């Protein structure tokens, strides 16, 4: 066994206080909020934790997993997440590191996806005692029935991305004498079990806000790896993340307004989710829900760039009056490379960059209202496959993926085709690189249906007023869905690993 069975007093002391075990046996230091979560899982059947960025939710979950595994043999500890990266590369990696650095020998063989214990006489695996981590989609709901145990802990990381069918299957295994469910997530989706858990009487509820983080409050690093003061201060300076308000305007309950360094702020959706650990104020007229963007970011993290092949579609927003950068958005079927920004340059330099980027099998889509017209002309002279794209053009005859919706202009059509590529109800597979500016630009766009039934996007000037800049990254990406095309774009192709 991992701990001397004669030392009953020590074990019972740890069982009565999980935080004591984490402190003494794992050698881990936790802040007050994290200790509250540990205590909650110890005493409650279900615990829900929503969190801001880098606030230590996965670290806390890893400590709880090892605590349960060590103190309640034989038991089964299951860690699952929407993607393999979250389950294996993040959560299991955290568990392995804490296990390795523990103050006492915890026992068990640590492998890539599990911790397995063995009978010391036969050398065979103990089938009723282990910790395992896997991508939720890798286990059919029927497979969960095999996880029954008198002592069971299920930890769901990034729970907002887990289907209700999986949660129903998890509920079916929480029948043991000691059964616990811990779900942790960034609150980016206003539907599903994670969202409902913050309102359900079945769950003990906790929130980890970056403003409460010890490093932020102390303005120095007390807990390495957690969010720090500089990161929060930087977000306060980003256009569109917050709005300064007076103390008289402040409404901490209705709008989650908050005070920082003596100044009151009203948070936008990105600040709500990434800093405060609150749900976004998504509305029905929001073109791109934040949850769709973050799901696309996760898909992107799962793909190795070197495996992506296929013709390049390059959306180009050329710097003009009042702008400092030219923006390129490279897309290969359902994969979008990192958005590229270049300092303002003359037409020849921009044309050269585009020519080199698309090589022989790519296509450039250039916004030719303004500076882009000269770049497009130069590329045509050189025989480069460049398409003049004007968002103001008619979208007559163009419809969405359902074949039902029509559009006021090509700008609305491009953005809606991009929306279809992200829409989970349509099997959206588009993979987007993590980019705060792109995320903000996409989530700020609103739409409406005109009296003639056509989709209209809000004016670009209205978006610029809210975020303090032109949505150039979003525009460049939308250009890759230019509907006046010849032939299809093809799809993402993954090279064989063999």
Coordinates of C-alpha atoms in Angstrom, one line a residue:
X1 CA 0.0 0.0 0.0
X2 CA 1.0 3.6 -0.5
X3 CA 0.6 4.5 3.2
X4 CA 1.4 2.3 6.2
X5 CA -2.0 0.8 7.1
X6 CA -1.0 0.8 10.8
X7 CA -1.0 4.6 10.8
X8 CA -4.8 4.8 11.1
X9 CA -4.7 8.0 13.1
X10 CA -2.8 9.8 10.4
X11 CA -5.1 8.6 7.6
X12 CA -8.3 9.4 9.5
X13 CA -6.9 12.9 10.2
X14 CA -6.4 13.5 6.5
X15 CA -9.8 12.0 5.6
X16 CA -11.4 14.5 8.0
X17 CA -9.5 17.4 6.4
X18 CA -8.5 17.0 2.8
X19 CA -6.8 20.4 2.8
X20 CA -4.5 19.1 5.5
X21 CA -3.5 16.1 3.3
X22 CA -2.9 18.5 0.3
X23 CA -0.7 20.7 2.5
X24 CA 1.2 18.0 4.4
X25 CA 1.3 15.0 2.0
X26 CA 1.3 16.7 -1.4
X27 CA 3.3 19.7 -0.3
X28 CA 0.9 22.1 -2.1
X29 CA 0.1 25.6 -1.2
X30 CA -3.4 26.8 -2.0
X31 CA -5.2 30.1 -1.7
X32 CA -8.4 30.6 0.3
X33 CA -10.8 30.1 -2.6
X34 CA -9.1 26.9 -3.7
X35 CA -9.2 25.5 -0.2
X36 CA -12.9 26.3 -0.2
X37 CA -13.4 24.2 -3.3
X38 CA -11.5 21.3 -1.7
X39 CA -13.7 21.4 1.3
X40 CA -16.7 21.6 -0.9
X41 CA -15.8 18.4 -2.8
X42 CA -15.1 16.7 0.5
X43 CA -18.5 17.3 1.9
X44 CA -20.8 17.7 -1.2
X45 CA -21.8 15.2 -3.8
X46 CA -21.6 17.7 -6.6
X47 CA -19.4 20.8 -6.9
X48 CA -19.4 23.4 -9.7
X49 CA -16.5 25.8 -10.3
X50 CA -16.5 28.5 -12.9
X51 CA -13.2 30.4 -13.3
X52 CA -11.3 33.2 -15.0
X53 CA -8.0 32.6 -16.9
X54 CA -5.1 30.9 -15.1
X55 CA -6.8 31.0 -11.8
X56 CA -5.7 27.5 -10.8
X57 CA -8.9 25.5 -11.4
X58 CA -7.1 22.6 -13.1
X59 CA -4.4 22.5 -10.5
X60 CA -7.1 22.4 -7.7
X61 CA -8.9 19.6 -9.6
X62 CA -5.6 17.6 -9.9
X63 CA -4.9 17.9 -6.1
X64 CA -8.4 16.7 -5.3
X65 CA -8.0 13.8 -7.7
X66 CA -4.8 12.6 -5.9
X67 CA -6.4 13.2 -2.5
X68 CA -9.3 10.9 -3.3
X69 CA -7.1 8.3 -5.0
X70 CA -4.8 8.1 -1.9
X71 CA -7.2 8.3 1.0
X72 CA -10.1 6.0 -0.2
X73 CA -8.7 2.8 -1.7
X74 CA -10.1 0.9 -3.5
X75 CA -11.5 3.7 -5.6
X76 CA -11.9 5.0 -9.2
X77 CA -10.9 8.5 -10.1
X78 CA -12.0 9.6 -13.6
X79 CA -10.8 12.8 -15.3
X80 CA -12.5 13.7 -18.5
X81 CA -12.7 16.7 -20.9
X82 CA -14.0 17.7 -24.3
X83 CA -10.5 17.2 -26.0
X84 CA -7.5 15.0 -25.5
X85 CA -5.3 18.0 -25.0
X86 CA -7.4 19.1 -22.0
X87 CA -7.6 15.7 -20.5
X88 CA -4.1 14.3 -21.1
X89 CA -1.8 17.2 -21.8
X90 CA -3.2 19.6 -19.2
X91 CA -5.0 17.7 -16.4
X92 CA -3.1 14.4 -16.4
X93 CA 0.1 16.2 -16.8
X94 CA -0.7 18.3 -13.7
X95 CA -1.6 15.2 -11.8
X96 CA 1.6 13.5 -12.8
X97 CA 3.7 16.5 -11.7
X98 CA 2.1 16.8 -8.3
X99 CA 2.4 13.0 -7.8
X100 CA 6.1 13.2 -8.6
X101 CA 6.7 16.1 -6.2
X102 CA 4.6 14.8 -3.3
X103 CA 6.1 14.8 0.2
X104 CA 5.2 11.2 0.7
X105 CA 5.4 8.2 -1.7
X106 CA 1.9 8.0 -3.2
X107 CA 2.5 4.7 -5.0
X108 CA 1.1 3.5 -8.3
X109 CA 2.6 3.5 -11.7
X110 CA 2.1 6.8 -13.5
X111 CA 1.4 6.5 -17.2
X112 CA 0.4 8.8 -19.9
X113 CA -3.3 8.4 -19.3
X114 CA -3.6 6.8 -15.9
X115 CA -2.2 5.8 -12.5
X116 CA -2.4 2.1 -12.1
X117 CA -1.8 0.1 -8.9
X118 CA -0.6 -3.5 -8.8
X119 CA -1.1 -6.4 -6.3
X120 CA 2.3 -6.8 -4.5
X121 CA 1.9 -10.6 -4.5
X122 CA 0.7 -11.3 -8.0
X123 CA 2.0 -8.3 -9.8
X124 CA -1.3 -7.9 -11.6
X125 CA -3.2 -4.6 -11.9
X126 CA -5.8 -3.9 -9.3
X127 CA -8.9 -3.5 -11.4
X128 CA -10.8 -1.6 -8.7
X129 CA -8.2 1.0 -7.9
X130 CA -6.9 3.5 -10.5
X131 CA -7.0 7.0 -11.8
X132 CA -7.7 7.5 -15.5
X133 CA -8.0 10.5 -17.9
X134 CA -9.6 10.5 -21.3
X135 CA -11.3 12.7 -23.9
X136 CA -15.1 12.5 -23.2
X137 CA -15.8 11.6 -26.9
X138 CA -13.5 8.5 -26.6
X139 CA -16.0 6.8 -24.3
X140 CA -19.4 5.9 -25.6
X141 CA -22.1 6.6 -23.0
X142 CA -22.6 2.9 -22.4
X143 CA -18.9 2.5 -21.5
X144 CA -19.4 4.6 -18.4
X145 CA -21.3 1.7 -16.8
X146 CA -18.0 0.0 -16.3
X147 CA -16.8 2.7 -13.9
X148 CA -19.1 1.7 -10.9
X149 CA -17.3 1.7 -7.6
X150 CA -18.2 2.1 -3.9
X151 CA -15.7 5.1 -3.9
X152 CA -15.8 7.1 -7.1
X153 CA -14.7 10.7 -8.1
X154 CA -15.5 12.1 -11.5
X155 CA -13.7 15.3 -12.5
X156 CA -14.9 17.1 -15.6
X157 CA -12.5 19.8 -17.0
X158 CA -13.8 22.5 -19.3
X159 CA -17.3 21.1 -18.6
X160 CA -19.1 23.7 -20.8
X161 CA -18.0 21.6 -23.8
X162 CA -19.4 18.3 -22.6
X163 CA -22.6 17.0 -24.0
X164 CA -25.7 16.4 -21.9
X165 CA -25.6 12.7 -23.0
X166 CA -22.2 12.4 -21.3
X167 CA -23.4 14.1 -18.1
X168 CA -26.4 11.7 -18.0
X169 CA -23.9 8.8 -18.3
X170 CA -21.8 10.2 -15.5
X171 CA -24.8 10.6 -13.3
X172 CA -25.4 6.9 -13.7
X173 CA -22.1 6.0 -12.0
X174 CA -22.5 8.3 -9.0
X175 CA -24.2 5.5 -7.0
X176 CA -21.4 4.5 -4.7
X177 CA -21.2 4.9 -0.9
X178 CA -18.8 7.8 -1.5
X179 CA -19.4 9.4 -4.9
X180 CA -18.3 12.8 -5.9
X181 CA -18.6 15.0 -9.1
X182 CA -16.5 18.0 -9.7
X183 CA -17.0 20.1 -12.8
X184 CA -14.7 23.0 -13.6
X185 CA -15.0 25.4 -16.5
X186 CA -14.6 28.8 -18.1
X187 CA -18.1 30.2 -18.2
X188 CA -18.2 30.8 -22.0
X189 CA -21.5 29.2 -22.8
X190 CA -25.0 30.1 -21.5
X191 CA -26.5 26.7 -21.9
X192 CA -25.8 23.1 -21.0
X193 CA -25.0 21.3 -17.7
X194 CA -22.2 23.6 -16.7
X195 CA -24.4 26.7 -17.0
X196 CA -27.3 25.0 -15.3
X197 CA -25.0 23.9 -12.4
X198 CA -24.6 27.5 -11.3
X199 CA -28.4 27.7 -10.8
X200 CA -29.1 24.1 -9.7
X201 CA -29.7 23.3 -6.0
X202 CA -27.9 20.0 -6.6
X203 CA -24.5 21.7 -6.9
X204 CA -22.4 23.5 -4.4
X205 CA -21.2 26.5 -6.4
X206 CA -17.8 28.3 -6.5
X207 CA -16.2 31.0 -8.6
X208 CA -12.6 31.8 -9.1
X209 CA -12.2 35.5 -10.2
X210 CA -8.8 36.8 -11.3
X211 CA -9.4 39.9 -9.2
X212 CA -9.2 37.6 -6.1
X213 CA -6.0 35.9 -7.1
X214 CA -3.2 36.3 -4.5
X215 CA -0.7 37.5 -7.1
X216 CA -3.1 40.2 -8.3
X217 CA -4.0 41.4 -4.8
X218 CA -0.4 41.5 -3.6
X219 CA 1.0 42.9 -7.0
X220 CA 3.7 40.3 -6.8
X221 CA 4.2 36.6 -7.5
X222 CA 3.1 34.6 -4.4
X223 CA 1.9 31.5 -6.3
X224 CA 3.9 30.8 -9.5
X225 CA 1.9 29.9 -12.5
X226 CA -1.3 31.8 -11.4
X227 CA -2.6 34.9 -13.0
X228 CA -0.7 38.1 -12.0
X229 CA -1.4 41.8 -11.6
X230 CA 0.2 42.8 -14.9
X231 CA -2.0 40.5 -16.9
X232 CA -5.2 42.0 -15.3
X233 CA -3.9 45.6 -15.7
X234 CA -3.1 44.9 -19.3
X235 CA -6.7 43.8 -20.0
X236 CA -8.1 47.0 -18.4
X237 CA -6.2 48.9 -21.1
X238 CA -7.5 46.9 -24.0
X239 CA -10.2 48.7 -26.0
X240 CA -13.6 47.1 -25.6
X241 CA -12.7 44.9 -22.7
X242 CA -14.0 47.3 -20.0
X243 CA -15.6 50.8 -19.9
X244 CA -14.7 53.3 -17.2
X245 CA -17.8 54.5 -15.2
X246 CA -18.4 56.7 -12.2
X247 CA -19.2 55.4 -8.7
X248 CA -22.7 56.7 -9.2
X249 CA -23.2 54.5 -12.3
X250 CA -21.8 51.4 -10.7
X251 CA -24.1 48.3 -10.5
X252 CA -22.1 45.3 -9.2
X253 CA -25.1 43.1 -9.2
X254 CA -26.8 43.8 -12.6
X255 CA -23.7 44.5 -14.7
X256 CA -20.9 42.9 -12.6
X257 CA -19.3 46.4 -12.3
X258 CA -16.1 46.4 -10.2
X259 CA -13.6 48.6 -8.7
X260 CA -9.9 48.3 -9.4
X261 CA -7.2 50.7 -8.0
X262 CA -9.9 53.2 -7.0
X263 CA -11.6 53.3 -10.5
X264 CA -15.0 51.7 -11.4
X265 CA -15.3 49.7 -14.5
X266 CA -18.1 48.0 -16.5
X267 CA -16.9 44.7 -18.1
X268 CA -17.5 43.5 -21.6
X269 CA -18.0 39.9 -22.5
X270 CA -14.4 39.0 -22.8
X271 CA -13.5 40.5 -19.4
X272 CA -16.5 38.8 -17.8
X273 CA -15.4 35.3 -18.9
X274 CA -11.6 35.6 -18.9
X275 CA -11.1 37.7 -15.8
X276 CA -14.2 37.7 -13.6
X277 CA -15.3 34.1 -14.2
X278 CA -18.8 35.2 -15.2
X279 CA -21.0 34.2 -18.1
X280 CA -21.1 36.5 -21.2
X281 CA -24.1 38.7 -21.9
X282 CA -24.8 36.9 -25.2
X283 CA -27.9 37.9 -27.0
X284 CA -29.9 36.5 -29.9
X285 CA -28.6 39.1 -32.3
X286 CA -24.9 38.2 -31.6
X287 CA -23.4 36.7 -34.8
X288 CA -20.7 34.6 -33.1
X289 CA -21.3 33.3 -29.5
X290 CA -18.1 33.3 -27.5
X291 CA -18.5 29.6 -26.8
X292 CA -18.3 28.8 -30.6
X293 CA -15.0 30.8 -30.8
X294 CA -13.5 29.0 -27.9
X295 CA -14.5 25.6 -29.2
X296 CA -12.8 26.5 -32.5
X297 CA -9.7 27.5 -30.5
X298 CA -9.7 24.0 -28.9
X299 CA -10.0 22.3 -32.3
X300 CA -7.0 24.4 -33.5
X301 CA -4.9 23.3 -30.5
X302 CA -5.6 19.7 -31.4
X303 CA -4.2 20.0 -34.9
X304 CA -0.5 20.0 -35.8
X305 CA 0.3 22.7 -38.3
X306 CA 2.7 20.6 -40.2
X307 CA -0.1 18.1 -41.0
X308 CA -2.3 20.7 -42.8
X309 CA -2.1 20.6 -46.6
X310 CA -4.3 22.0 -49.3
X311 CA -4.8 25.3 -51.3
X312 CA -4.3 28.5 -49.3
X313 CA -7.2 31.0 -49.2
X314 CA -5.7 34.3 -48.0
X315 CA -7.9 37.1 -46.8
X316 CA -6.1 40.5 -47.1
X317 CA -7.1 43.7 -45.4
X318 CA -4.6 46.3 -46.6
X319 CA -3.6 49.2 -44.4
X320 CA -5.1 52.5 -45.4
X321 CA -5.7 55.9 -43.9
X322 CA -5.6 55.9 -40.1
X323 CA -4.4 52.3 -39.8
X324 CA -1.0 51.0 -39.0
X325 CA -1.1 47.4 -40.1
X326 CA -2.0 45.2 -43.0
X327 CA -3.7 42.0 -41.9
X328 CA -3.5 38.6 -43.6
X329 CA -5.8 35.7 -42.6
X330 CA -4.6 32.3 -44.0
X331 CA -7.2 29.5 -44.3
X332 CA -6.8 26.0 -45.5
X333 CA -10.2 24.5 -45.7
X334 CA -11.3 24.1 -42.0
X335 CA -8.0 25.3 -40.6
X336 CA -7.0 28.9 -40.1
X337 CA -3.4 29.7 -39.5
X338 CA -2.3 32.5 -37.1
X339 CA -3.5 35.9 -38.2
X340 CA -0.5 37.9 -39.6
X341 CA 0.0 41.7 -39.1
X342 CA 2.5 43.8 -41.1
X343 CA 3.4 47.4 -40.5
X344 CA 2.1 49.7 -43.2
X345 CA 4.1 49.4 -46.4
X346 CA 3.8 50.5 -50.0
X347 CA 1.9 48.5 -52.6
X348 CA 4.9 46.7 -54.0
X349 CA 5.9 45.3 -50.6
X350 CA 2.4 44.1 -49.8
X351 CA 2.0 42.6 -53.3
X352 CA 5.3 40.8 -52.9
X353 CA 4.2 39.3 -49.5
X354 CA 0.9 38.1 -50.9
X355 CA 2.6 36.6 -54.0
X356 CA 5.1 34.7 -51.8
X357 CA 2.4 33.5 -49.4
X358 CA 0.0 32.0 -51.9
X359 CA 2.7 30.5 -54.2
X360 CA 1.2 28.5 -57.1
X361 CA -2.0 26.9 -55.6
X362 CA -3.4 29.7 -53.4
X363 CA -5.9 32.5 -53.9
X364 CA -5.8 36.0 -52.4
X365 CA -9.0 37.8 -51.6
X366 CA -8.3 41.5 -51.3
X367 CA -10.6 44.3 -49.9
X368 CA -10.2 46.6 -52.9
X369 CA -12.1 49.5 -51.3
X370 CA -9.2 51.9 -50.6
X371 CA -5.5 50.9 -50.5
X372 CA -6.2 47.3 -51.5
X373 CA -7.2 48.3 -55.1
X374 CA -3.6 49.2 -56.0
X375 CA -2.2 45.9 -54.5
X376 CA -4.8 43.9 -56.3
X377 CA -3.9 45.6 -59.6
X378 CA -0.2 44.9 -59.1
X379 CA -0.9 41.2 -58.4
X380 CA -3.1 40.9 -61.6
X381 CA -0.2 42.4 -63.6
X382 CA 2.1 39.7 -62.2
X383 CA -0.4 36.9 -63.1
X384 CA -1.1 36.1 -59.4
X385 CA -4.5 34.6 -58.5
X386 CA -6.0 37.6 -56.8
X387 CA -9.7 38.3 -56.4
X388 CA -11.1 41.8 -55.8
X389 CA -13.5 41.6 -52.9
X390 CA -15.9 44.4 -52.0
X391 CA -18.2 43.9 -49.1
X392 CA -20.7 46.4 -50.5
X393 CA -21.4 44.2 -53.6
X394 CA -24.8 42.5 -54.0
X395 CA -25.3 39.0 -52.6
X396 CA -28.2 38.2 -54.9
X397 CA -28.6 34.4 -55.3
X398 CA -26.3 33.6 -52.3
X399 CA -27.8 31.6 -49.4
X400 CA -26.6 30.1 -46.2
X401 CA -25.9 26.4 -45.4
X402 CA -29.6 25.8 -45.0
X403 CA -30.5 27.3 -48.3
X404 CA -33.1 29.5 -46.6
X405 CA -31.4 32.8 -45.6
X406 CA -30.5 35.6 -48.0
X407 CA -28.3 38.6 -47.4
X408 CA -28.3 42.4 -47.9
X409 CA -24.8 42.5 -49.3
X410 CA -21.7 40.4 -49.7
X411 CA -20.3 41.5 -46.3
X412 CA -23.3 39.8 -44.6
X413 CA -22.9 36.8 -46.8
X414 CA -19.2 36.3 -46.1
X415 CA -19.7 36.6 -42.3
X416 CA -22.7 34.3 -42.3
X417 CA -20.8 31.6 -44.3
X418 CA -18.0 32.0 -41.6
X419 CA -20.8 31.6 -39.0
X420 CA -22.0 28.4 -40.6
X421 CA -18.5 27.0 -40.5
X422 CA -18.4 27.5 -36.7
X423 CA -22.1 26.6 -35.9
X424 CA -22.0 23.4 -33.8
X425 CA -25.6 22.7 -35.0
X426 CA -24.3 22.4 -38.5
X427 CA -21.3 20.3 -37.5
X428 CA -19.0 23.3 -37.5
X429 CA -15.4 22.1 -37.8
X430 CA -13.5 25.4 -38.4
X431 CA -10.3 25.6 -36.3
X432 CA -9.3 29.1 -35.2
X433 CA -6.0 30.2 -33.6
X434 CA -6.3 31.7 -30.1
X435 CA -6.3 35.5 -30.7
X436 CA -7.9 37.9 -28.2
X437 CA -8.4 40.6 -30.8
X438 CA -10.0 38.3 -33.3
X439 CA -12.2 36.8 -30.6
X440 CA -13.3 40.3 -29.6
X441 CA -14.0 41.5 -33.1
X442 CA -16.1 38.4 -33.9
X443 CA -18.2 38.5 -30.7
X444 CA -19.0 42.2 -31.1
X445 CA -20.8 41.8 -34.4
X446 CA -24.6 41.9 -34.3
X447 CA -27.2 41.2 -37.0
X448 CA -30.9 41.6 -37.8
X449 CA -33.4 40.5 -40.3
X450 CA -34.8 43.3 -42.5
X451 CA -38.5 43.6 -43.5
X452 CA -37.6 41.9 -46.9
X453 CA -36.2 38.9 -45.0
X454 CA -32.6 39.5 -45.8
X455 CA -29.8 39.4 -43.2
X456 CA -28.1 42.7 -42.4
X457 CA -25.0 43.2 -40.2
X458 CA -24.6 46.3 -38.0
X459 CA -22.5 49.0 -39.5
X460 CA -18.8 48.6 -39.2
X461 CA -18.6 52.1 -37.6
X462 CA -20.7 51.0 -34.7
X463 CA -18.3 48.1 -34.0
X464 CA -15.3 50.5 -34.2
X465 CA -16.9 52.8 -31.6
X466 CA -17.3 50.0 -29.1
X467 CA -13.9 48.3 -29.4
X468 CA -11.8 51.4 -30.3
X469 CA -10.4 50.0 -33.6
X470 CA -11.5 48.6 -37.0
X471 CA -12.3 44.8 -37.0
X472 CA -9.6 44.2 -39.5
X473 CA -8.8 40.6 -38.4
X474 CA -12.4 39.5 -38.6
X475 CA -12.8 41.2 -42.0
X476 CA -9.7 39.4 -43.4
X477 CA -11.0 36.1 -42.2
X478 CA -14.5 36.7 -43.6
X479 CA -12.9 37.5 -47.0
X480 CA -11.8 33.9 -47.2
X481 CA -15.5 33.0 -47.5
X482 CA -16.0 35.3 -50.5
X483 CA -19.1 33.7 -52.2
X484 CA -18.4 34.9 -55.8
X485 CA -16.1 32.0 -56.3
X486 CA -15.2 29.6 -59.1
X487 CA -15.3 26.0 -57.9
X488 CA -15.1 24.9 -54.3
X489 CA -12.5 25.5 -51.6
X490 CA -11.8 21.9 -50.7
X491 CA -11.5 20.7 -47.1
X492 CA -8.7 20.3 -44.6
X493 CA -6.5 17.3 -45.3
X494 CA -4.4 15.6 -42.6
X495 CA -1.3 13.7 -43.6
X496 CA -1.0 10.2 -42.5
X497 CA 1.0 9.7 -39.3
X498 CA 2.5 6.5 -40.6

